[in-house]
CSV table of C-alpha atoms in Angstrom, one decimal:
chain,number,residue,atom,x,y,z
A,12,MET,CA,105.6,94.3,75.7
A,13,PRO,CA,103.1,93.7,72.9
A,14,THR,CA,100.1,96.0,73.3
A,15,LEU,CA,97.6,93.1,73.4
A,16,LEU,CA,99.5,91.4,76.3
A,17,THR,CA,99.7,94.7,78.2
A,18,LEU,CA,95.9,95.2,77.8
A,19,MET,CA,95.3,91.6,79.0
A,20,LEU,CA,97.5,92.1,82.0
A,21,LEU,CA,95.7,95.4,82.8
A,22,ALA,CA,92.3,93.8,82.4
A,23,TRP,CA,93.3,90.9,84.7
A,24,TRP,CA,94.6,93.3,87.4
A,25,LEU,CA,91.6,95.6,87.3
A,26,LEU,CA,89.1,92.6,87.4
A,27,SER,CA,91.1,91.2,90.4
A,28,PHE,CA,91.1,94.6,92.2
A,29,VAL,CA,87.4,95.4,91.5
A,30,ASP,CA,86.7,91.9,92.6
A,31,SER,CA,83.1,91.4,91.6
A,32,ALA,CA,83.0,93.2,88.3
A,33,PHE,CA,83.7,90.0,86.4
A,34,GLN,CA,80.9,88.1,88.2
A,35,GLN,CA,78.3,90.9,88.0
A,36,ALA,CA,78.9,91.3,84.2
A,37,GLN,CA,78.2,87.6,83.8
A,38,MET,CA,75.1,87.7,85.8
A,39,ALA,CA,73.8,90.7,83.7
A,40,VAL,CA,74.4,88.7,80.5
A,41,PHE,CA,73.5,85.1,81.7
A,42,ALA,CA,70.4,85.8,83.8
A,43,ASP,CA,72.1,85.7,87.3
A,44,ASN,CA,74.4,82.9,86.4
A,45,VAL,CA,78.2,82.9,86.8
A,46,ILE,CA,79.3,80.7,83.9
A,47,ILE,CA,83.1,81.4,83.8
A,48,PRO,CA,84.8,80.8,87.2
A,49,ARG,CA,87.2,83.4,88.6
A,50,TRP,CA,90.2,81.1,88.6
A,51,SER,CA,90.1,81.0,84.8
A,52,LEU,CA,91.4,84.6,84.7
A,53,ASP,CA,94.3,83.6,86.9
A,54,ALA,CA,95.1,80.6,84.7
A,55,LEU,CA,95.1,83.0,81.7
A,56,MET,CA,97.5,85.3,83.6
A,57,LEU,CA,99.8,82.4,84.4
A,58,CYS,CA,99.9,81.4,80.7
A,59,ALA,CA,100.9,85.0,79.7
A,60,LEU,CA,103.5,85.1,82.5
A,61,GLY,CA,104.9,81.7,81.4
A,62,TRP,CA,105.1,82.9,77.8
A,63,MET,CA,107.0,86.1,78.8
A,64,VAL,CA,109.4,84.1,81.0
A,65,LEU,CA,110.1,81.8,78.0
A,66,GLN,CA,110.6,84.8,75.7
A,67,ARG,CA,112.7,87.0,78.0
A,68,GLY,CA,114.1,84.6,80.6
A,69,TRP,CA,113.5,85.2,84.3
A,70,GLN,CA,115.9,87.7,85.8
A,71,PRO,CA,114.1,89.0,89.0
A,72,GLN,CA,115.2,92.5,90.0
A,73,LEU,CA,114.1,92.0,93.6
A,74,PRO,CA,116.1,92.1,96.8
A,75,THR,CA,117.6,88.8,97.7
A,76,ALA,CA,115.9,89.0,101.2
A,77,LEU,CA,112.5,89.2,99.5
A,78,LEU,CA,113.2,86.3,97.1
A,79,THR,CA,114.5,84.2,100.1
A,80,ALA,CA,111.4,84.9,102.1
A,81,TRP,CA,109.2,84.0,99.1
A,82,ALA,CA,111.1,80.8,98.5
A,83,MET,CA,111.0,79.8,102.2
A,84,PHE,CA,107.2,80.3,102.4
A,85,GLY,CA,106.6,78.5,99.1
A,86,ALA,CA,108.6,75.5,100.4
A,87,CYS,CA,106.6,75.7,103.6
A,88,LEU,CA,103.3,75.4,101.8
A,89,LEU,CA,104.5,72.3,99.9
A,90,VAL,CA,105.8,70.6,103.0
A,91,SER,CA,102.7,71.6,105.0
A,92,ALA,CA,100.4,70.1,102.4
A,93,VAL,CA,102.2,66.8,102.4
A,94,PHE,CA,102.5,66.8,106.3
A,95,LEU,CA,98.8,67.6,106.8
A,96,GLU,CA,97.6,65.1,104.3
A,97,ALA,CA,99.8,62.4,105.9
A,98,ARG,CA,98.6,63.3,109.4
A,99,PHE,CA,94.9,63.9,108.9
A,100,GLY,CA,94.2,62.2,105.5
A,101,GLY,CA,91.7,63.5,102.9
A,102,VAL,CA,92.4,67.2,103.5
A,103,LEU,CA,93.9,68.1,100.2
A,104,ASP,CA,90.5,68.6,98.5
A,105,ASP,CA,89.8,71.5,100.9
A,106,LEU,CA,93.4,72.6,101.5
A,107,ILE,CA,94.4,73.2,97.9
A,108,PRO,CA,91.5,75.5,97.0
A,109,THR,CA,92.2,77.4,100.3
A,110,TYR,CA,95.9,77.7,99.4
A,111,TYR,CA,94.9,79.1,96.0
A,112,ARG,CA,92.5,81.7,97.5
A,113,ILE,CA,94.9,82.9,100.2
A,114,TYR,CA,98.4,82.5,98.9
A,115,PHE,CA,98.3,82.4,95.1
A,116,LEU,CA,98.9,86.2,94.6
A,117,SER,CA,101.6,86.3,97.3
A,118,LEU,CA,103.7,83.7,95.5
A,119,LEU,CA,103.1,85.4,92.1
A,120,LEU,CA,105.0,88.5,93.1
A,121,PRO,CA,108.6,87.5,92.2
A,122,LEU,CA,107.4,85.9,89.0
A,123,ALA,CA,105.7,89.1,88.0
A,124,THR,CA,109.1,90.8,87.6
A,125,ALA,CA,109.1,89.3,84.1
A,126,LEU,CA,106.4,91.8,83.4
A,127,GLU,CA,107.7,94.8,85.3
A,128,GLY,CA,107.4,98.2,83.7
A,129,SER,CA,104.1,97.1,81.9
A,130,PHE,CA,102.2,100.0,83.5
A,131,LYS,CA,103.1,103.6,83.5
A,132,PRO,CA,102.6,105.1,87.0
A,133,GLN,CA,101.0,108.3,85.9
A,134,ARG,CA,98.6,106.5,83.6
A,135,MET,CA,97.6,104.1,86.3
A,136,GLU,CA,96.9,107.0,88.7
A,137,VAL,CA,94.6,108.7,86.1
A,138,LEU,CA,92.9,105.4,85.2
A,139,LEU,CA,92.1,104.5,88.8
A,140,MET,CA,90.8,108.0,89.5
A,141,LEU,CA,88.5,107.7,86.5
A,142,VAL,CA,87.4,104.2,87.3
A,143,ALA,CA,86.5,105.3,90.9
A,144,LEU,CA,83.9,107.7,89.8
A,145,PRO,CA,81.3,105.2,88.4
A,146,LEU,CA,82.1,102.8,91.2
A,147,ALA,CA,81.4,105.6,93.8
A,148,GLY,CA,78.2,106.4,91.9
A,149,ILE,CA,77.0,102.8,92.2
A,150,GLY,CA,77.8,102.7,95.9
A,151,LEU,CA,76.1,106.0,96.6
A,152,ASP,CA,73.0,104.7,94.7
A,153,GLN,CA,72.9,101.6,96.9
A,154,TYR,CA,73.2,103.6,100.1
A,155,LEU,CA,70.6,106.3,99.3
A,156,LYS,CA,68.1,103.8,98.0
A,157,ASN,CA,68.8,101.3,100.8
A,158,ASP,CA,68.8,98.7,98.1
A,159,PRO,CA,71.6,96.5,96.8
A,160,VAL,CA,70.6,97.4,93.2
A,161,LEU,CA,72.8,94.7,91.9
A,162,PRO,CA,72.4,90.9,92.5
A,163,THR,CA,74.0,89.7,95.7
A,164,VAL,CA,74.0,86.0,95.0
A,165,ALA,CA,74.3,83.9,91.8
A,166,ASN,CA,72.1,81.0,90.9
A,167,GLY,CA,73.3,77.8,92.6
A,168,ASN,CA,75.2,79.9,95.2
A,169,THR,CA,78.3,79.8,93.1
A,170,TRP,CA,79.1,83.3,94.1
A,171,GLN,CA,77.8,86.0,96.5
A,172,VAL,CA,78.4,89.4,98.0
A,173,TYR,CA,79.5,89.1,101.7
A,174,ALA,CA,77.9,90.9,104.5
A,175,TRP,CA,76.1,93.4,102.3
A,176,LYS,CA,73.6,94.5,105.0
A,177,LEU,CA,74.0,95.8,108.5
A,178,GLU,CA,70.7,95.5,110.4
A,179,ASP,CA,68.3,97.4,108.2
A,180,GLN,CA,70.8,99.4,106.2
A,181,VAL,CA,72.5,98.3,103.0
A,182,ARG,CA,76.3,98.5,103.1
A,183,ALA,CA,77.5,100.1,99.9
A,184,PHE,CA,79.6,97.6,98.0
A,185,SER,CA,79.4,98.9,94.4
A,186,LEU,CA,81.0,96.2,92.1
A,187,PHE,CA,83.0,94.6,94.9
A,188,ASN,CA,82.3,91.4,96.8
A,189,SER,CA,81.9,93.3,100.1
A,190,GLY,CA,81.8,96.8,101.7
A,191,TRP,CA,85.2,96.0,103.0
A,192,SER,CA,86.7,95.8,99.5
A,193,PHE,CA,84.8,98.9,98.3
A,194,GLY,CA,86.0,100.9,101.3
A,195,HIS,CA,89.6,99.9,100.9
A,196,PHE,CA,89.6,100.7,97.2
A,197,MET,CA,88.3,104.2,97.8
A,198,ILE,CA,90.9,104.8,100.5
A,199,PHE,CA,93.6,104.0,97.9
A,200,VAL,CA,92.1,106.3,95.3
A,201,GLY,CA,91.7,109.2,97.7
A,202,LEU,CA,95.4,108.9,98.6
A,203,ILE,CA,96.4,108.9,95.0
A,204,ALA,CA,94.5,112.2,94.5
A,205,LEU,CA,96.1,113.7,97.6
A,206,TYR,CA,99.6,112.8,96.6
A,207,ARG,CA,99.2,114.1,93.0
A,208,SER,CA,98.0,117.5,94.2
A,209,VAL,CA,100.8,117.8,96.8
A,210,GLN,CA,103.5,116.8,94.3
A,211,ARG,CA,102.3,119.1,91.6
A,212,ARG,CA,101.1,121.9,93.9
A,213,GLN,CA,98.0,122.3,91.8
A,214,HIS,CA,94.5,120.8,91.2
A,215,TRP,CA,93.7,121.3,94.9
A,216,LEU,CA,90.0,121.5,94.3
A,217,LEU,CA,90.1,118.2,92.3
A,218,ALA,CA,92.0,116.6,95.1
A,219,LEU,CA,89.6,117.9,97.8
A,220,ALA,CA,86.7,116.6,95.7
A,221,TYR,CA,88.2,113.1,95.4
A,222,LEU,CA,89.0,113.1,99.1
A,223,GLY,CA,85.5,114.0,100.0
A,224,ILE,CA,84.0,111.4,97.7
A,225,SER,CA,86.4,108.8,99.0
A,226,ALA,CA,85.7,109.6,102.6
A,227,PHE,CA,81.9,109.5,102.1
A,228,CYS,CA,82.2,106.1,100.2
A,229,VAL,CA,84.3,104.7,103.1
A,230,TYR,CA,81.6,105.9,105.5
A,231,ILE,CA,78.7,104.3,103.5
A,232,CYS,CA,80.5,101.0,103.2
A,233,ARG,CA,79.6,100.7,106.9
A,234,THR,CA,82.6,98.6,107.7
A,235,ARG,CA,84.6,99.4,110.8
A,236,THR,CA,87.8,97.9,109.5
A,237,ALA,CA,87.7,100.3,106.6
A,238,TYR,CA,87.3,103.2,109.0
A,239,LEU,CA,90.4,102.0,111.0
A,240,VAL,CA,92.5,101.4,107.9
A,241,GLY,CA,91.5,104.7,106.5
A,242,GLY,CA,92.6,106.5,109.6
A,243,ALA,CA,95.8,104.6,109.7
A,244,ALA,CA,96.5,105.3,106.0
A,245,ILE,CA,96.0,109.1,106.6
A,246,VAL,CA,98.5,109.0,109.4
A,247,ASN,CA,100.9,107.1,107.2
A,248,ALA,CA,100.4,109.6,104.4
A,249,ALA,CA,101.2,112.5,106.7
A,250,LEU,CA,104.4,110.7,107.8
A,251,MET,CA,105.4,110.0,104.2
A,252,LEU,CA,105.1,113.7,103.5
A,253,TRP,CA,106.5,115.3,106.6
A,254,VAL,CA,109.3,113.0,108.0
A,255,PRO,CA,112.7,114.5,107.0
A,256,PRO,CA,114.3,112.5,104.2
A,257,ARG,CA,117.4,111.5,106.2
A,258,HIS,CA,115.1,109.8,108.9
A,259,ARG,CA,112.4,108.6,106.5
A,260,GLU,CA,113.5,105.0,105.7
A,261,ARG,CA,114.5,104.1,109.3
A,262,LEU,CA,111.3,105.5,110.9
A,263,LEU,CA,108.8,104.5,108.3
A,264,ALA,CA,110.0,100.9,108.3
A,265,LEU,CA,108.6,100.5,111.7
A,266,LEU,CA,105.0,101.4,110.7
A,267,PRO,CA,103.6,97.9,110.3
A,268,MET,CA,105.0,96.9,113.8
A,269,PHE,CA,103.3,100.0,115.3
A,270,TRP,CA,99.9,99.2,113.6
A,271,LEU,CA,100.2,95.5,114.6
A,272,PHE,CA,100.4,96.6,118.2
A,273,VAL,CA,97.6,99.1,117.8
A,274,ALA,CA,95.4,96.4,116.0
A,275,TYR,CA,96.0,93.9,118.8
A,276,MET,CA,95.1,96.5,121.5
A,277,VAL,CA,91.9,97.4,119.5
A,278,ALA,CA,90.9,93.8,119.0
A,279,SER,CA,91.4,92.9,122.6
A,280,GLY,CA,90.2,96.1,124.3
A,281,ILE,CA,87.6,97.8,122.1
A,282,LYS,CA,84.7,95.9,123.5
A,283,ASN,CA,85.5,97.1,127.0
A,284,VAL,CA,85.9,100.6,125.8
A,285,LEU,CA,82.5,100.5,124.1
A,286,HIS,CA,80.8,99.1,127.1
A,287,PHE,CA,82.5,101.7,129.4
A,288,LEU,CA,81.2,104.5,127.2
A,289,GLY,CA,77.8,102.9,127.2
A,290,ILE,CA,77.5,102.5,123.5
A,291,GLY,CA,78.6,98.8,122.9
A,292,GLY,CA,75.0,97.7,122.7
A,293,ASP,CA,73.9,100.4,120.2
A,294,GLY,CA,72.9,99.4,116.7
A,295,GLY,CA,74.9,100.0,113.6
A,296,VAL,CA,78.6,100.1,113.4
A,297,LEU,CA,78.9,100.6,117.2
A,298,ASN,CA,77.2,97.3,118.0
A,299,SER,CA,79.7,95.0,119.7
A,300,ALA,CA,77.7,91.8,118.9
A,301,SER,CA,79.7,91.0,115.9
A,302,LEU,CA,82.9,91.6,117.9
A,303,ASP,CA,81.6,89.2,120.5
A,304,ALA,CA,81.0,86.6,117.8
A,305,ARG,CA,84.5,87.2,116.4
A,306,HIS,CA,86.0,86.7,119.9
A,307,GLU,CA,84.2,83.4,120.3
A,308,SER,CA,85.3,82.2,116.8
A,309,TRP,CA,88.9,83.3,117.5
A,310,ALA,CA,88.9,81.4,120.9
A,311,GLN,CA,87.4,78.3,119.3
A,312,TYR,CA,89.9,78.0,116.5
A,313,ALA,CA,92.9,79.1,118.7
A,314,GLU,CA,92.0,76.1,120.9
A,315,VAL,CA,92.0,73.8,117.9
A,316,TRP,CA,95.3,75.4,116.8
A,317,PHE,CA,97.0,74.8,120.2
A,318,HIS,CA,95.4,71.5,120.9
A,319,ASP,CA,98.7,69.8,120.9
A,320,TRP,CA,102.3,70.6,119.9
A,321,ALA,CA,101.9,69.3,116.4
A,322,ASN,CA,98.9,71.5,115.7
A,323,ALA,CA,100.6,74.4,117.3
A,324,LEU,CA,103.8,74.1,115.2
A,325,PHE,CA,102.5,72.7,111.9
A,326,GLY,CA,98.8,73.4,111.8
A,327,ALA,CA,95.4,71.6,112.1
A,328,ALA,CA,94.4,72.0,108.4
A,329,VAL,CA,91.6,74.3,109.2
A,330,THR,CA,90.2,75.7,105.9
A,331,GLN,CA,88.2,78.9,105.2
A,332,LYS,CA,84.7,78.2,104.0
A,333,ASP,CA,81.4,80.0,104.0
A,334,SER,CA,79.8,79.7,107.4
A,335,GLY,CA,76.2,80.6,106.7
A,336,GLN,CA,74.1,83.4,108.2
A,337,MET,CA,76.5,84.8,110.8
A,338,PHE,CA,76.9,88.3,109.5
A,339,GLY,CA,74.5,89.3,106.8
A,340,GLU,CA,74.3,86.8,104.0
A,341,SER,CA,77.5,84.9,104.6
A,342,THR,CA,81.0,85.2,106.0
A,343,VAL,CA,84.1,83.1,106.6
A,344,LEU,CA,84.9,81.0,109.6
A,345,ILE,CA,87.8,83.1,111.0
A,346,ASP,CA,87.9,86.9,110.4
A,347,ASN,CA,91.5,87.1,111.5
A,348,ALA,CA,94.3,86.3,109.1
A,349,PHE,CA,96.8,85.5,111.9
A,350,ILE,CA,94.6,82.9,113.6
A,351,ALA,CA,93.3,81.6,110.3
A,352,ILE,CA,96.8,80.9,108.9
A,353,GLY,CA,98.1,79.7,112.2
A,354,ALA,CA,95.2,77.2,112.6
A,355,GLN,CA,95.8,76.1,109.0
A,356,ILE,CA,99.6,75.7,108.7
A,357,GLY,CA,100.8,76.3,112.2
A,358,LEU,CA,103.1,78.7,114.0
A,359,VAL,CA,106.0,77.9,111.6
A,360,GLY,CA,103.9,78.8,108.6
A,361,LEU,CA,102.5,81.9,110.2
A,362,LEU,CA,105.9,83.3,111.1
A,363,LEU,CA,107.2,82.6,107.5
A,364,TRP,CA,104.1,84.3,106.1
A,365,MET,CA,104.6,87.3,108.3
A,366,PHE,CA,108.3,87.4,107.4
A,367,MET,CA,107.4,87.4,103.7
A,368,PHE,CA,105.0,90.3,104.3
A,369,TRP,CA,107.6,92.2,106.2
A,370,ARG,CA,110.2,91.8,103.4
A,371,THR,CA,107.5,92.8,100.9
A,372,TRP,CA,106.9,96.0,102.9
A,373,ARG,CA,110.6,96.8,103.0
A,374,PHE,CA,110.7,96.4,99.2
A,375,LEU,CA,107.7,98.6,98.7
A,376,LEU,CA,109.1,101.3,101.0
A,377,SER,CA,112.4,101.2,99.2
A,378,GLU,CA,110.6,101.6,95.9
A,379,THR,CA,108.5,104.4,97.2
A,380,LEU,CA,111.6,106.4,98.4
A,381,ARG,CA,113.3,105.7,95.1
A,382,ARG,CA,110.4,106.7,92.8
A,383,GLU,CA,108.3,109.1,94.9
A,384,ASP,CA,105.4,109.1,92.5
A,385,ALA,CA,101.8,109.4,93.7
A,386,LEU,CA,101.1,105.7,92.9
A,387,SER,CA,103.9,104.2,95.0
A,388,LEU,CA,103.3,106.7,97.9
A,389,ALA,CA,99.6,105.6,98.0
A,390,ILE,CA,100.6,101.9,97.9
A,391,ALA,CA,103.0,102.3,100.7
A,392,SER,CA,100.6,104.4,102.8
A,393,VAL,CA,97.9,101.7,102.6
A,394,TRP,CA,100.3,98.8,102.8
A,395,ALA,CA,101.8,99.9,106.1
A,396,ALA,CA,98.4,99.4,107.7
A,397,TRP,CA,98.0,95.8,106.7
A,398,PRO,CA,98.1,94.4,110.3
A,399,PHE,CA,95.2,96.6,111.2
A,400,SER,CA,93.1,95.2,108.3
A,401,LEU,CA,94.0,91.6,108.6
A,402,MET,CA,93.4,91.5,112.4
A,403,PHE,CA,89.7,91.6,111.4
A,404,ASN,CA,89.8,90.0,108.0
A,405,ALA,CA,91.3,86.8,106.7
A,406,SER,CA,91.9,87.8,103.1
A,407,SER,CA,95.2,89.4,102.0
A,408,VAL,CA,94.3,89.6,98.3
A,409,TYR,CA,93.9,93.4,98.4
A,410,TYR,CA,97.5,93.9,99.7
A,411,CYS,CA,99.0,91.3,97.3
A,412,LEU,CA,97.4,93.1,94.3
A,413,LEU,CA,98.9,96.4,95.5
A,414,ALA,CA,102.3,94.8,95.7
A,415,LEU,CA,101.9,93.4,92.2
A,416,LEU,CA,100.9,96.9,91.0
A,417,ALA,CA,104.1,98.3,92.5
A,418,VAL,CA,106.1,95.7,90.5
A,419,LEU,CA,104.2,96.1,87.3
A,420,SER,CA,104.6,99.8,87.4
A,421,ARG,CA,108.3,99.6,88.3
A,422,SER,CA,110.9,101.0,85.9
A,423,PRO,CA,113.0,98.0,84.7
A,424,GLN,CA,116.5,98.1,86.0
A,425,LEU,CA,119.7,96.8,84.4
A,426,PRO,CA,120.9,93.4,85.6
A,427,GLN,CA,123.5,93.5,88.3
A,428,PRO,CA,126.4,92.0,86.3
A,429,LEU,CA,125.8,94.7,83.6
A,430,ARG,CA,125.9,97.4,86.2
A,431,ARG,CA,129.2,96.1,87.5
A,432,ARG,CA,130.6,96.1,84.0
A,433,GLN,CA,129.5,99.6,83.3
A,434,THR,CA,130.9,100.8,86.7
A,435,ALA,CA,134.3,99.1,85.9
A,436,GLY,CA,134.2,100.7,82.4
A,437,ALA,CA,133.5,104.1,83.9
A,438,GLN,CA,136.4,103.7,86.3
A,439,LEU,CA,138.8,102.8,83.5
A,440,GLY,CA,137.6,105.8,81.5
A,441,GLU,CA,138.2,108.2,84.4
A,442,GLN,CA,141.7,106.7,84.8
A,443,ALA,CA,142.5,107.2,81.1
A,444,LEU,CA,141.4,110.8,81.2
A,445,ARG,CA,143.6,111.5,84.2
A,446,HIS,CA,146.7,110.1,82.4
């Protein structure tokens, strides 16, 4: 790829992953105003992608099952938009922006194969570890000063940081749009440092330093979901390293199902456990008040979802919007991706979305076992815990960006027909040598 296009792609991915850097930079320059909308970066990315497809052609080197799942879910979104507009009327103005925010990156994955091999895994590992240091420093400064340091809302409410304060303590969010995003980023970087040291059997002190920094940053983000995902990712990392190779793919493939079960048990039973231990009413992260509010919200929108058979199967066109002063400065209506997607596009759409995520996981696991570099191992370790995270959050952008990184750092492979020709040629060569 041309160097300029590679740098543009890298900038787009980093600004998407560090999801408030673009807005914070604008507010620093334009006196707390966000002039350029976030979607303009995605539009630029689509133009670059379209240009590459025209230049190279589109020959996706992805498993057929993943492409099928992607095509089925994309068709489902189109049909759902038409159906919901015909049934309720006037919903497209809210539905299309919601589709863009939630599903855009999911549907970009197969198209991104036109750009695969753009990033070198080892360079991305070093880059992310370097980027993490100033981001961790900003988060630490926010926590120690108990001050957000950076603006948390743009003029005109065109952008804001979500849930940046828990009672009287600032949640470290660095250059991200929430403590949730900051904590998840530091989990990923900590795993990269861990895997690099294990693979090379050196730089243990550096790895321990990064693990310590990452663990402390996850703590000061004051987000329970990050704690849960961090614990799950560490378990996944241990399994990635210790499960014997001959059993690895079969056993590791079940990880998302396991964490989905655990996430459901935690979501349904943690309140009772906290009250039993006598700590559910305590302040800080052990306070069950936010969980009570979540349960009320889940029950409310689950009732809308299952109001009748049409809503249950095909959705009620519920869209995610800011809901005011519920947690901190603002939050979304439904902090649960499964209920949010089900209430929006129904049980059919939810099952297809979960199937697409399942096929994406199988692809990532296969890539990890094939490559076994620190970057792919860290992606797989975090990705396997996605049900845990999305049980308490409605945004899947973080996981979609990790999947895109796996594709963009993937070594290009020969097209299947060429492989077959080479195999046939090799067989003829062997036969000639024998005779």
